[in-house]
Short mmCIF file of N, CA and C in Angstrom, two decimals:
data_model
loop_
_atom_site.label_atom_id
_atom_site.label_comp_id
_atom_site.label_asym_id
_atom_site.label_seq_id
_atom_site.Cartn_x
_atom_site.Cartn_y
_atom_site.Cartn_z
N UNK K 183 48.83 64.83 -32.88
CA UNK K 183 49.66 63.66 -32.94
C UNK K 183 49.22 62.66 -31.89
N UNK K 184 48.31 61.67 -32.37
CA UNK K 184 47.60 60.73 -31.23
C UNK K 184 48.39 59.65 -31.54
N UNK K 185 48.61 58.65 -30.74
CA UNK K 185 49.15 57.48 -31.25
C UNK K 185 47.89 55.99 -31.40
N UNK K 186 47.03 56.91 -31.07
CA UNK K 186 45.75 55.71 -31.45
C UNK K 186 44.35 56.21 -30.29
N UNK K 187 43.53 54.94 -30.80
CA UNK K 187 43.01 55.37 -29.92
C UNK K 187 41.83 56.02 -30.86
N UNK K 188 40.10 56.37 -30.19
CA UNK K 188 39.01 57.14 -30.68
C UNK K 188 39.75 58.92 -30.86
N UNK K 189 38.82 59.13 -31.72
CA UNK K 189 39.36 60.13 -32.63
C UNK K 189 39.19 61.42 -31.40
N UNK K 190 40.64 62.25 -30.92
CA UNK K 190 40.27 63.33 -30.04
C UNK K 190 40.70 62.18 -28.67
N UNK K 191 40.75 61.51 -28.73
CA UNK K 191 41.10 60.61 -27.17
C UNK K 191 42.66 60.52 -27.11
N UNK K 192 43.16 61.20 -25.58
CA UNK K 192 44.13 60.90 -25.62
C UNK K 192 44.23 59.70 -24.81
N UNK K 193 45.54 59.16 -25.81
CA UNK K 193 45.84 57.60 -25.38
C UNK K 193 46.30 57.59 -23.29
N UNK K 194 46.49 58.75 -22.97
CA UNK K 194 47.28 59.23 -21.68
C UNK K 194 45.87 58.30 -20.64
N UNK K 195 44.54 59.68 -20.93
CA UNK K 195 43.95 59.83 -20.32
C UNK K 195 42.99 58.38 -20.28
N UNK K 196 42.52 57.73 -19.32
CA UNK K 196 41.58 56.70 -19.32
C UNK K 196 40.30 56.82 -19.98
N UNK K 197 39.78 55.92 -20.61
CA UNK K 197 38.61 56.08 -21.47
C UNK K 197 37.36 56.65 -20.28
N UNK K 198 36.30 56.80 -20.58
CA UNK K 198 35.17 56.54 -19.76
C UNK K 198 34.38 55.51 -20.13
N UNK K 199 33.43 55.32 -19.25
CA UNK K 199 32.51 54.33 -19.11
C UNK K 199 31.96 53.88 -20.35
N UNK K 200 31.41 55.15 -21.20
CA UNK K 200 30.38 55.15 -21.85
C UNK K 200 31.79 54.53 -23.34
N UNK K 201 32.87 55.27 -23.40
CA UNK K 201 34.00 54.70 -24.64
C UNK K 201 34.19 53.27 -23.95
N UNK K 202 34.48 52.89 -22.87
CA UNK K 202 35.32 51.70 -22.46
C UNK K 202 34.05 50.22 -22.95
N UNK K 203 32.70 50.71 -22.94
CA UNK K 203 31.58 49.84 -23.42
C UNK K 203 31.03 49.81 -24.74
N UNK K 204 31.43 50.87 -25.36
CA UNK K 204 30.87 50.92 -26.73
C UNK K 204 31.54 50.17 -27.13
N UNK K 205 30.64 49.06 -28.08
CA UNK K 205 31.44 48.26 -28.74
C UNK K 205 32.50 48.76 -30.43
N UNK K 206 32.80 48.03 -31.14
CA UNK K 206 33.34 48.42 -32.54
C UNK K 206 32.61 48.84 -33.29
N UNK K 207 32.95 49.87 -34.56
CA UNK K 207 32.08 49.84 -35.57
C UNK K 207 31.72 48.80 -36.68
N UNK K 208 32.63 47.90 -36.08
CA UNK K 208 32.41 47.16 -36.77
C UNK K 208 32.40 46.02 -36.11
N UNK K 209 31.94 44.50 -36.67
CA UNK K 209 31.92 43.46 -35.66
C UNK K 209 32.81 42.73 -36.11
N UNK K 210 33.37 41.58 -35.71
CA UNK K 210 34.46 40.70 -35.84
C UNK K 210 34.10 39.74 -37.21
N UNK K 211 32.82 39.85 -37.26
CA UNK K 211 32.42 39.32 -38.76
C UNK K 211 32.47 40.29 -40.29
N UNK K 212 32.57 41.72 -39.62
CA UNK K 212 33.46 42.29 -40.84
C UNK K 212 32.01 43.16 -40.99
N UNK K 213 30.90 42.63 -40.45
CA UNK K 213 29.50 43.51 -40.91
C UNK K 213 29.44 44.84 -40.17
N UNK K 214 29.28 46.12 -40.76
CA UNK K 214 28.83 46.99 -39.91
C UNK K 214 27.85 46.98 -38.82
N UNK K 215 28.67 47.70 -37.93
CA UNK K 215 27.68 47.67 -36.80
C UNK K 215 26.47 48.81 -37.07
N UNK K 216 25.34 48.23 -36.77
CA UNK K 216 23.81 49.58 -36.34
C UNK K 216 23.72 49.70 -35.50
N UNK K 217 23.26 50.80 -35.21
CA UNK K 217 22.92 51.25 -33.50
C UNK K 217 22.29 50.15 -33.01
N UNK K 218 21.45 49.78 -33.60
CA UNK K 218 20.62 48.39 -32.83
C UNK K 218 21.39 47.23 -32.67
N UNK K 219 22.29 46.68 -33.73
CA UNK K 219 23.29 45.94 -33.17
C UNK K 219 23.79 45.98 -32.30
N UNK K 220 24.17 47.61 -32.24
CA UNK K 220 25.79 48.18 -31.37
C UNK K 220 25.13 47.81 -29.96
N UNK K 221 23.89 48.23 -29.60
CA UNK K 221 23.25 48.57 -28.37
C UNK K 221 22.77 46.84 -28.02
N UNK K 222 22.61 45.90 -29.16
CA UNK K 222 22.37 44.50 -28.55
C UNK K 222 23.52 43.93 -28.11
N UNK K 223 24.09 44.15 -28.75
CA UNK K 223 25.79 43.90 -28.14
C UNK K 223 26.06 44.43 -26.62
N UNK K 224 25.66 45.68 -26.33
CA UNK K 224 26.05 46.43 -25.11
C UNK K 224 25.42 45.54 -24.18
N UNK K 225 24.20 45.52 -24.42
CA UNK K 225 22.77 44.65 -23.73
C UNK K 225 23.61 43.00 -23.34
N UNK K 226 23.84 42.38 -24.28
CA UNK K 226 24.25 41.22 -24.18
C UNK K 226 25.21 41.15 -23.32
N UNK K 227 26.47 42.13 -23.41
CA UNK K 227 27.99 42.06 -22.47
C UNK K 227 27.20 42.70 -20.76
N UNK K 228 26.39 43.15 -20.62
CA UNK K 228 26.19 43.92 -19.15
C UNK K 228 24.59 42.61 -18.63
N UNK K 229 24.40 42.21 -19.83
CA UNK K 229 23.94 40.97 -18.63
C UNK K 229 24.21 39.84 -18.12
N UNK K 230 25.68 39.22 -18.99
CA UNK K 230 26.28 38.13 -18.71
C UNK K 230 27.06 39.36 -17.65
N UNK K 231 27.67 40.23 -17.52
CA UNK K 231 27.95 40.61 -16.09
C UNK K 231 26.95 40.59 -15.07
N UNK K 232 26.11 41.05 -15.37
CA UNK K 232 24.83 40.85 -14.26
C UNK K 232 24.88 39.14 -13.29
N UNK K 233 25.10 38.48 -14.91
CA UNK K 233 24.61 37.01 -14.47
C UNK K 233 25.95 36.42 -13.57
N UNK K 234 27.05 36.96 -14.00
CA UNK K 234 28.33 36.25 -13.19
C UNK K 234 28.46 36.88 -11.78
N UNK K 235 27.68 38.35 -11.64
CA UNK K 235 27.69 39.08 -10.09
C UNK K 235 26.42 38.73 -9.39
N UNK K 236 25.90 37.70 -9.88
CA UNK K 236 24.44 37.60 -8.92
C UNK K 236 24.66 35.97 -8.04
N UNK K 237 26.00 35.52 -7.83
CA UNK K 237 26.49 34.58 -6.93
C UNK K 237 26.94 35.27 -5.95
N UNK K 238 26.65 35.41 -4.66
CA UNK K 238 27.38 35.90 -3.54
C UNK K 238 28.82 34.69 -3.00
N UNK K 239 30.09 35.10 -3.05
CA UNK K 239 30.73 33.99 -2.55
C UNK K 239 31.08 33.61 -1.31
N UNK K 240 31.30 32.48 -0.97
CA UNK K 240 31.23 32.10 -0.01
C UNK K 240 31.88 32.57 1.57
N UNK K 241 31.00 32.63 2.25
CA UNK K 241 31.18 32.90 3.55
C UNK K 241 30.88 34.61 4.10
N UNK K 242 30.57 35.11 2.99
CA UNK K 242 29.56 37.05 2.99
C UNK K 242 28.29 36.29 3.54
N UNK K 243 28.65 37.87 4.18
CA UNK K 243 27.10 37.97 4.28
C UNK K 243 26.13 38.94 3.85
N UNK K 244 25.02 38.83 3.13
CA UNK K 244 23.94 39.51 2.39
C UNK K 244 22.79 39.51 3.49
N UNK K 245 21.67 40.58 2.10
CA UNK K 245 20.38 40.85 2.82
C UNK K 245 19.92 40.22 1.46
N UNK K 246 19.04 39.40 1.28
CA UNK K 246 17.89 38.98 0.58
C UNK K 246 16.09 39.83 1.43
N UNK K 247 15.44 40.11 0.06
CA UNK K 247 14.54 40.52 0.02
C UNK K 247 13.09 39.81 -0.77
N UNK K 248 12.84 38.75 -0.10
CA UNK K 248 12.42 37.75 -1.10
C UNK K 248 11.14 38.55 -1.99
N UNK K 249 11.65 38.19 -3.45
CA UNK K 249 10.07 38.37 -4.34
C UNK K 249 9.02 37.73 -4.86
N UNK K 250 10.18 36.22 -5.27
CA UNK K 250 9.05 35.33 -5.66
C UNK K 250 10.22 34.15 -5.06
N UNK K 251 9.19 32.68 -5.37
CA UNK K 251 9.80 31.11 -5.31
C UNK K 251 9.09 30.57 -6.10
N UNK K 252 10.15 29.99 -6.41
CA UNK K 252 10.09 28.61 -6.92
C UNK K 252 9.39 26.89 -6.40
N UNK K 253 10.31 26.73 -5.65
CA UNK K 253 10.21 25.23 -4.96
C UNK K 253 10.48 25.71 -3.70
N UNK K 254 10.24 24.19 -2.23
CA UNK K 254 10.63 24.06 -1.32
C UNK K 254 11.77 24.67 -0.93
N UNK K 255 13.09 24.48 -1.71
CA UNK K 255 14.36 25.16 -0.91
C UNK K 255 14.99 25.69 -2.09
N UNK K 256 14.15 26.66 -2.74
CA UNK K 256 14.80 27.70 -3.24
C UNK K 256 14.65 27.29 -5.12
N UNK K 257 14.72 28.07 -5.85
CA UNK K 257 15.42 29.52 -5.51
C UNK K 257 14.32 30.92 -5.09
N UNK K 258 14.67 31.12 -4.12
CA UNK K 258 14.41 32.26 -3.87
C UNK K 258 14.66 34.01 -4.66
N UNK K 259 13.68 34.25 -5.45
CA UNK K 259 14.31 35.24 -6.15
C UNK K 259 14.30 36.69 -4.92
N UNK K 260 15.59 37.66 -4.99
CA UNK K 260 15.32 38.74 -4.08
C UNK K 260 15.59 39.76 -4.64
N UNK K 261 14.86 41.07 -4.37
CA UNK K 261 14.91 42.20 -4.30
C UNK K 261 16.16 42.95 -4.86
N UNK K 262 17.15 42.32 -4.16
CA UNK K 262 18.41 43.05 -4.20
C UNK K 262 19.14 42.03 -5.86
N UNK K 263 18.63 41.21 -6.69
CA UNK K 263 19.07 40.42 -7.60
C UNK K 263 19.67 39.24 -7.60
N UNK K 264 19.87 38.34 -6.49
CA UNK K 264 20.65 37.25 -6.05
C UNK K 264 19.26 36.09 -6.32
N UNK K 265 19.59 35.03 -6.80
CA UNK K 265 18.48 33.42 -6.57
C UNK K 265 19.38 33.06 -5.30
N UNK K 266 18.61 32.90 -4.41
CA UNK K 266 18.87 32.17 -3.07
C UNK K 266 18.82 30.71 -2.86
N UNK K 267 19.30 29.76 -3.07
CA UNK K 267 18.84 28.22 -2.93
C UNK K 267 19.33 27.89 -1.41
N UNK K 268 18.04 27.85 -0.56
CA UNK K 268 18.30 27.40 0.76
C UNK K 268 19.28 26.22 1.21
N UNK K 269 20.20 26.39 1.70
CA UNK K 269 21.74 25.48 2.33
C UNK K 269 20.78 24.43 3.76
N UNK K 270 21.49 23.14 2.95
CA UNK K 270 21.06 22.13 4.14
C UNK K 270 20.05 21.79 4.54
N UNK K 271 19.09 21.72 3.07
CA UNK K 271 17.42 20.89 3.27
C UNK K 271 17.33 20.82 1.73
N UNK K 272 16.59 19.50 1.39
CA UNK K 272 16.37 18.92 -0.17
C UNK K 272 14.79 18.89 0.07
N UNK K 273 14.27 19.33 -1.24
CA UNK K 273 13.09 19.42 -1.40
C UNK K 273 12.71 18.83 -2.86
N UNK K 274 11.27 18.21 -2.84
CA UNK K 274 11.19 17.44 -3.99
C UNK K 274 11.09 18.40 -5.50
N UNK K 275 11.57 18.23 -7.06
CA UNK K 275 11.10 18.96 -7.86
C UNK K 275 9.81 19.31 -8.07
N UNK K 276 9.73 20.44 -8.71
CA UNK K 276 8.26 21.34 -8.75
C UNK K 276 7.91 20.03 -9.56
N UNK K 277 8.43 18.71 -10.80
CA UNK K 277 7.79 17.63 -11.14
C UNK K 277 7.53 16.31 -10.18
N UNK K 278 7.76 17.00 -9.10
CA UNK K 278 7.46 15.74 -7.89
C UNK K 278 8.31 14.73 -8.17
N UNK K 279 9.88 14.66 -8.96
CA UNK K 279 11.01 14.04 -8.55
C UNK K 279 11.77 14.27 -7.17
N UNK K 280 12.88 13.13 -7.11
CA UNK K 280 13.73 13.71 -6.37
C UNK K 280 14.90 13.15 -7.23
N UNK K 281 15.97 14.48 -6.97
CA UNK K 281 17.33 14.40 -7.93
C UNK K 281 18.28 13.42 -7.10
N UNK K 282 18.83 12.35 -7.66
CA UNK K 282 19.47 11.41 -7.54
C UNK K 282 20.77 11.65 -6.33
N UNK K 283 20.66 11.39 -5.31
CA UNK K 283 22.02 11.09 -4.64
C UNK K 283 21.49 12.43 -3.09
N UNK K 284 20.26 12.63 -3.15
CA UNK K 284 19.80 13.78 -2.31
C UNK K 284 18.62 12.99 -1.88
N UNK K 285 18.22 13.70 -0.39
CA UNK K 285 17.18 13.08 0.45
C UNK K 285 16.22 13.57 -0.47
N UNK K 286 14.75 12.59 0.03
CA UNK K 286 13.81 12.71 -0.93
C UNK K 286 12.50 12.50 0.30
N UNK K 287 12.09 13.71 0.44
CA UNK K 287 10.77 13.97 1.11
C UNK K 287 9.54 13.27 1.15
N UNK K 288 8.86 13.12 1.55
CA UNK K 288 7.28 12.08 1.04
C UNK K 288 6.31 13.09 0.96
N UNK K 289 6.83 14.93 1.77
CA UNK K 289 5.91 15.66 0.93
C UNK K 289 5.81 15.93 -0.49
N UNK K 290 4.47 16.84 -1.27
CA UNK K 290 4.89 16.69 -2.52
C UNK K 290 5.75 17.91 -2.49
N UNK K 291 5.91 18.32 -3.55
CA UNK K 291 6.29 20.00 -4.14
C UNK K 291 5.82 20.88 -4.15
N UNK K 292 4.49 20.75 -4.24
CA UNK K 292 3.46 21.89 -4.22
C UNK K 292 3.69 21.94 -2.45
N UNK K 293 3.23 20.80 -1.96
CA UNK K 293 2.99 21.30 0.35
C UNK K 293 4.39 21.96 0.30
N UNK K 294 5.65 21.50 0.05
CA UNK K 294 6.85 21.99 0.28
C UNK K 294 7.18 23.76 -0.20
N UNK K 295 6.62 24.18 -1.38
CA UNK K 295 7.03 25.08 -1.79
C UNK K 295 5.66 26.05 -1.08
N UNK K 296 4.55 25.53 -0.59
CA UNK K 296 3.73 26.31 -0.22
C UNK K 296 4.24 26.69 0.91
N UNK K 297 4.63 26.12 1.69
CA UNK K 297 4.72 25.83 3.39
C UNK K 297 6.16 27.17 3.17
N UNK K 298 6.95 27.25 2.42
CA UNK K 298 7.61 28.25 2.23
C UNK K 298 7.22 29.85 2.21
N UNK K 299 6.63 29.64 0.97
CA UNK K 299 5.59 30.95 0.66
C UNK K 299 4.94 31.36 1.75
N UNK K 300 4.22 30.86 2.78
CA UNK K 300 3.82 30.94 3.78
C UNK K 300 4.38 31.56 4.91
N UNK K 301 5.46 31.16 5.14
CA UNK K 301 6.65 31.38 5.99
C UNK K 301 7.08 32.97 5.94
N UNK K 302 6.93 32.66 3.80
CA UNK K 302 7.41 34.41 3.60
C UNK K 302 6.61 35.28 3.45
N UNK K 303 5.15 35.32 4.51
CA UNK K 303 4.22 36.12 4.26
C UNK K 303 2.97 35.49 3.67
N UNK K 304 2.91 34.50 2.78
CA UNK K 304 1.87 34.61 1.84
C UNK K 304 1.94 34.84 0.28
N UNK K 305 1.39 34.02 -0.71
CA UNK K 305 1.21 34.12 -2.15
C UNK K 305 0.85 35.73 -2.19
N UNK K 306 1.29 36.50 -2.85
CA UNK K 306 0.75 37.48 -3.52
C UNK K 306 0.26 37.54 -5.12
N UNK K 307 0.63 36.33 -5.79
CA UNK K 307 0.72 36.37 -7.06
C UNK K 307 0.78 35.40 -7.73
N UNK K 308 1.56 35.30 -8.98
CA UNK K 308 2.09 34.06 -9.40
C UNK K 308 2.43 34.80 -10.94
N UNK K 309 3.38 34.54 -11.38
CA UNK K 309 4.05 34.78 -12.89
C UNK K 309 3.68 33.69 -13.50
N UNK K 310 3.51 34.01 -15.14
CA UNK K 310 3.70 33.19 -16.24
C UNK K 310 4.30 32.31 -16.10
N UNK K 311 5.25 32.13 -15.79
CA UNK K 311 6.56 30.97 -15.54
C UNK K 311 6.08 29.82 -14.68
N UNK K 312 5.19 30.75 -13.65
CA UNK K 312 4.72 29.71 -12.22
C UNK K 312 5.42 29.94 -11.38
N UNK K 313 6.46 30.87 -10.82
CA UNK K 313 7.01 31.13 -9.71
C UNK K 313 5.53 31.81 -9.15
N UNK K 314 5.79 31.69 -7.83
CA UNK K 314 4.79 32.45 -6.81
C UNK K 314 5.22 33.71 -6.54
N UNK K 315 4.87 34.86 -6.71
CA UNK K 315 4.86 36.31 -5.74
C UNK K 315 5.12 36.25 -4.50
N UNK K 316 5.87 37.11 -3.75
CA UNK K 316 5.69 37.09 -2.27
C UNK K 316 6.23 38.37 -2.19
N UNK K 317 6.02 38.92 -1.13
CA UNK K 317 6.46 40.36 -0.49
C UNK K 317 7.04 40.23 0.82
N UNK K 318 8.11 39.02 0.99
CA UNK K 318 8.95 38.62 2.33
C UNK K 318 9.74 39.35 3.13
N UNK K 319 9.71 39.31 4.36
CA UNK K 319 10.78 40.02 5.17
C UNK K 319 12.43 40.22 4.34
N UNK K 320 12.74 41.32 5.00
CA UNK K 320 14.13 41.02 4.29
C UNK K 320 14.89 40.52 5.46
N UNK K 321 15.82 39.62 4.88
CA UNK K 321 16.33 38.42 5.78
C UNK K 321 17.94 38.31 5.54
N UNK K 322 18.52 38.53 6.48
CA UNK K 322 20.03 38.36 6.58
C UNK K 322 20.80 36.83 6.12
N UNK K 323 21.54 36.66 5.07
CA UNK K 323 22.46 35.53 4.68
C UNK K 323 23.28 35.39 4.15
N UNK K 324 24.09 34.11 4.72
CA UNK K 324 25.13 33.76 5.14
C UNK K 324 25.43 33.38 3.60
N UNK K 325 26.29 33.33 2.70
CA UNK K 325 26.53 32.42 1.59
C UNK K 325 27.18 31.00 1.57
N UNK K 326 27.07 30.45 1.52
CA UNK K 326 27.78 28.96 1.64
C UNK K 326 27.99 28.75 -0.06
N UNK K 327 28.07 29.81 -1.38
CA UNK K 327 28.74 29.90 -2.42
C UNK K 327 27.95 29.64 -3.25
N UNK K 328 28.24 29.14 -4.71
CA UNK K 328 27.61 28.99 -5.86
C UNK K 328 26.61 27.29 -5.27
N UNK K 329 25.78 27.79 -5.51
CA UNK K 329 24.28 26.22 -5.90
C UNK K 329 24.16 25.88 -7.34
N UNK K 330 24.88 25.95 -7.97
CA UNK K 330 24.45 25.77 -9.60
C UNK K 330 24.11 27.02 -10.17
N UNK K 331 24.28 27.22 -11.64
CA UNK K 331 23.58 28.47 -11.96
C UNK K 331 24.07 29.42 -11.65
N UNK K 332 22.92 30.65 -11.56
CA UNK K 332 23.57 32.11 -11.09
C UNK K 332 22.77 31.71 -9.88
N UNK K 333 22.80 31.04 -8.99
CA UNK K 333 21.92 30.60 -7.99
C UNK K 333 22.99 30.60 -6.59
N UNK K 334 22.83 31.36 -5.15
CA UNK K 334 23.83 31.34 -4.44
C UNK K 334 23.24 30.38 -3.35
N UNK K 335 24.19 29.61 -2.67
CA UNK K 335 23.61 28.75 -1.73
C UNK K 335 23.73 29.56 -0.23
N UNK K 336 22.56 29.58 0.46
CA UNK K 336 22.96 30.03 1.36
C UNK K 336 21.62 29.74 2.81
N UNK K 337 22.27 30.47 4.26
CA UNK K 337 21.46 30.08 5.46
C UNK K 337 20.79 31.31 5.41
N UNK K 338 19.53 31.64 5.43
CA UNK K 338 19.29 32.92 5.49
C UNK K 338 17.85 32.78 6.46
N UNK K 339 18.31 33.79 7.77
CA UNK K 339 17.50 34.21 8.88
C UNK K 339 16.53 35.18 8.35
N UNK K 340 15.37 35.36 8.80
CA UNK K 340 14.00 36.56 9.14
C UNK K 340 13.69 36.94 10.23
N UNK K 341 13.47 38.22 11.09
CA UNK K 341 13.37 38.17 12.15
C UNK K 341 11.97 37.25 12.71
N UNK K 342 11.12 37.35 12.41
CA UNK K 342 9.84 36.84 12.81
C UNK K 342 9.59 35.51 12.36
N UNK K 343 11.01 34.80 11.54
CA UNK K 343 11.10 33.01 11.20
C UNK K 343 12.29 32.28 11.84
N UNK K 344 13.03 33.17 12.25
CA UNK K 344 14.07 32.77 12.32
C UNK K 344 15.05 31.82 11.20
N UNK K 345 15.84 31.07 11.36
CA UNK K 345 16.62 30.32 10.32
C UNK K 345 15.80 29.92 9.34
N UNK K 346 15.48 30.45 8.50
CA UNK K 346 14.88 29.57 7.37
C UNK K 346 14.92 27.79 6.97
N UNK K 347 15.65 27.77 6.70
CA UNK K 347 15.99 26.11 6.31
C UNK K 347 15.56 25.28 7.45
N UNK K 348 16.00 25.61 9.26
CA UNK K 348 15.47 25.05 9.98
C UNK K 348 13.84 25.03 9.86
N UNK K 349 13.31 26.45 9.83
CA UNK K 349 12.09 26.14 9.91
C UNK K 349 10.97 25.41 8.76
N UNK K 350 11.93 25.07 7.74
CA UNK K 350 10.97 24.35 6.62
C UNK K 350 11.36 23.10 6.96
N UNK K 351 12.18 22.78 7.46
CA UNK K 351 12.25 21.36 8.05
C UNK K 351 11.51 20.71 9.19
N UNK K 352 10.86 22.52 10.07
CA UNK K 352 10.06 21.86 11.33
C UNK K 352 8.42 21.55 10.47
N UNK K 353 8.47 22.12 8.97
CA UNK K 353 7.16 22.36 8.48
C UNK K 353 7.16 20.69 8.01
N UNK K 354 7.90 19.86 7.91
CA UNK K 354 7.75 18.32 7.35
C UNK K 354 7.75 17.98 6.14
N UNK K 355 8.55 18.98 5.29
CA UNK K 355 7.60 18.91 3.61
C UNK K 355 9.43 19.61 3.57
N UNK K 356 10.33 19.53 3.92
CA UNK K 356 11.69 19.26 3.54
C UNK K 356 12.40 18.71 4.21
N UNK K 357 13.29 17.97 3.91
CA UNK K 357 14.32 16.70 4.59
C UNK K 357 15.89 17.87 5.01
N UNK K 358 16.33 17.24 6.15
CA UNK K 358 17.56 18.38 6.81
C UNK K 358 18.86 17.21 5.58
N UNK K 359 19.49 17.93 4.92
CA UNK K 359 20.68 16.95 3.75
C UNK K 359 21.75 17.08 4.75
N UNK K 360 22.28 15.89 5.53
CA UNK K 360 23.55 16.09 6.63
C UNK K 360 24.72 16.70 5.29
N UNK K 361 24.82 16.10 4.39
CA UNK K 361 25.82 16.35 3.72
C UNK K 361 26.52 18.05 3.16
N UNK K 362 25.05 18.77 3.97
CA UNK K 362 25.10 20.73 3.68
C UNK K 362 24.61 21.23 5.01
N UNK K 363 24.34 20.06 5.89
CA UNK K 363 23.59 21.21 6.74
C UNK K 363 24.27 21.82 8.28
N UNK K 364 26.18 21.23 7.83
CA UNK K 364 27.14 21.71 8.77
C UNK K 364 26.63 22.06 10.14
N UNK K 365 26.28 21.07 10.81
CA UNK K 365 25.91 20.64 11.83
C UNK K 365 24.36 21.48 12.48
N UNK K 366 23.65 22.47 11.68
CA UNK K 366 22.88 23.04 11.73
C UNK K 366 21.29 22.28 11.47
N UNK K 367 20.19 22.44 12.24
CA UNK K 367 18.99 22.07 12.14
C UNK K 367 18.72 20.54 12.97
N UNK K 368 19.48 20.58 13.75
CA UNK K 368 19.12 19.39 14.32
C UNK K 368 18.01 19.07 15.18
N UNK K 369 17.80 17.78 14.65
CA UNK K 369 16.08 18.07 16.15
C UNK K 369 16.72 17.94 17.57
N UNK K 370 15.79 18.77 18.17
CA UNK K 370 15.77 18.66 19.57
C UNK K 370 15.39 17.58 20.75
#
């Protein structure tokens, strides 16, 4: 006498992992589900979780492990799954724009995003996409919250660079944005 519920499940006891994710046998469009459906479905729901837990919020603090970059100030892809977009320096687009209402460098994109890579060791690589490889210190940071995207904004130290953001600003090929850089990076 079940009152609902998968067949043999008591309604008492909490589902597990593996019942609480399986999707329906059927889909909301009335079509049977196939394993290959069932399992694109699973696929689909655990990476839009992925994608909504890879913002650190504001004011944690993390370890980034940098793997690859992008541009001048980020995103930093890391180790641990977070895009890092460096807090309180504007750097020009990888198309050698600058986005409207943000300081705009006279380095290009390429000196800016190199002078980074650099910082984090050295190019090891480069992907299809065009992000660069790197094998960077792992570096303690601060979150200052969502940057757009699944992208977290944040200050993030290396022992042997110290502040990041400061030091791509001592490199000349990123501008300090007063409007993020909460009183941090000032020249001396």
């Amino acid at each position: 006498m079940r009152a609902g519920g998968p067949a043999g499940h008591d309604p008492m006891i909490p589902p597990t992992f593996a019942q609480a994710v399986t999707p329906p046998r059927r889909s909301d469009d009335g079509i049977p589900m196939t394993s290959t459906r069932r399992w694109a479905s699973v696929a689909a729901m655990l990476f839009a979780l992925l994608l909504a837990a890879t913002v650190i919020p504001d004011g944690q603090v993390f370890t980034c492990t940098p793997t690859r970059v992008w541009d001048g100030d980020g995103p930093i892809w890391c180790r641990e799954g977070m895009h890092v977009r460096l807090a309180g320096i504007a750097a020009r687009e990888m198309d050698g724009s600058c986005r409207p209402g943000q300081p705009c460098p006279e380095a290009s994109a390429l000196a800016a995003r190199d002078a980074l890579v650099n910082l984090l060791g050295g190019a090891q690589g480069r992907t299809s996409s065009g992000h660069i490889l790197v094998d960077g210190p792992t570096m303690r940071c601060l979150s200052t919250g969502n940057a757009r995207g699944n992208r977290t904004g944040a200050w993030c130290a290396a022992p042997s660079i110290g502040d990041l953001s400061c030091a791509m600003i001592r490199t000349g090929t990123v501008l300090r944005w007063d409007r993020y850089a909460q009183g941090r990076c000032r020249s001396r």
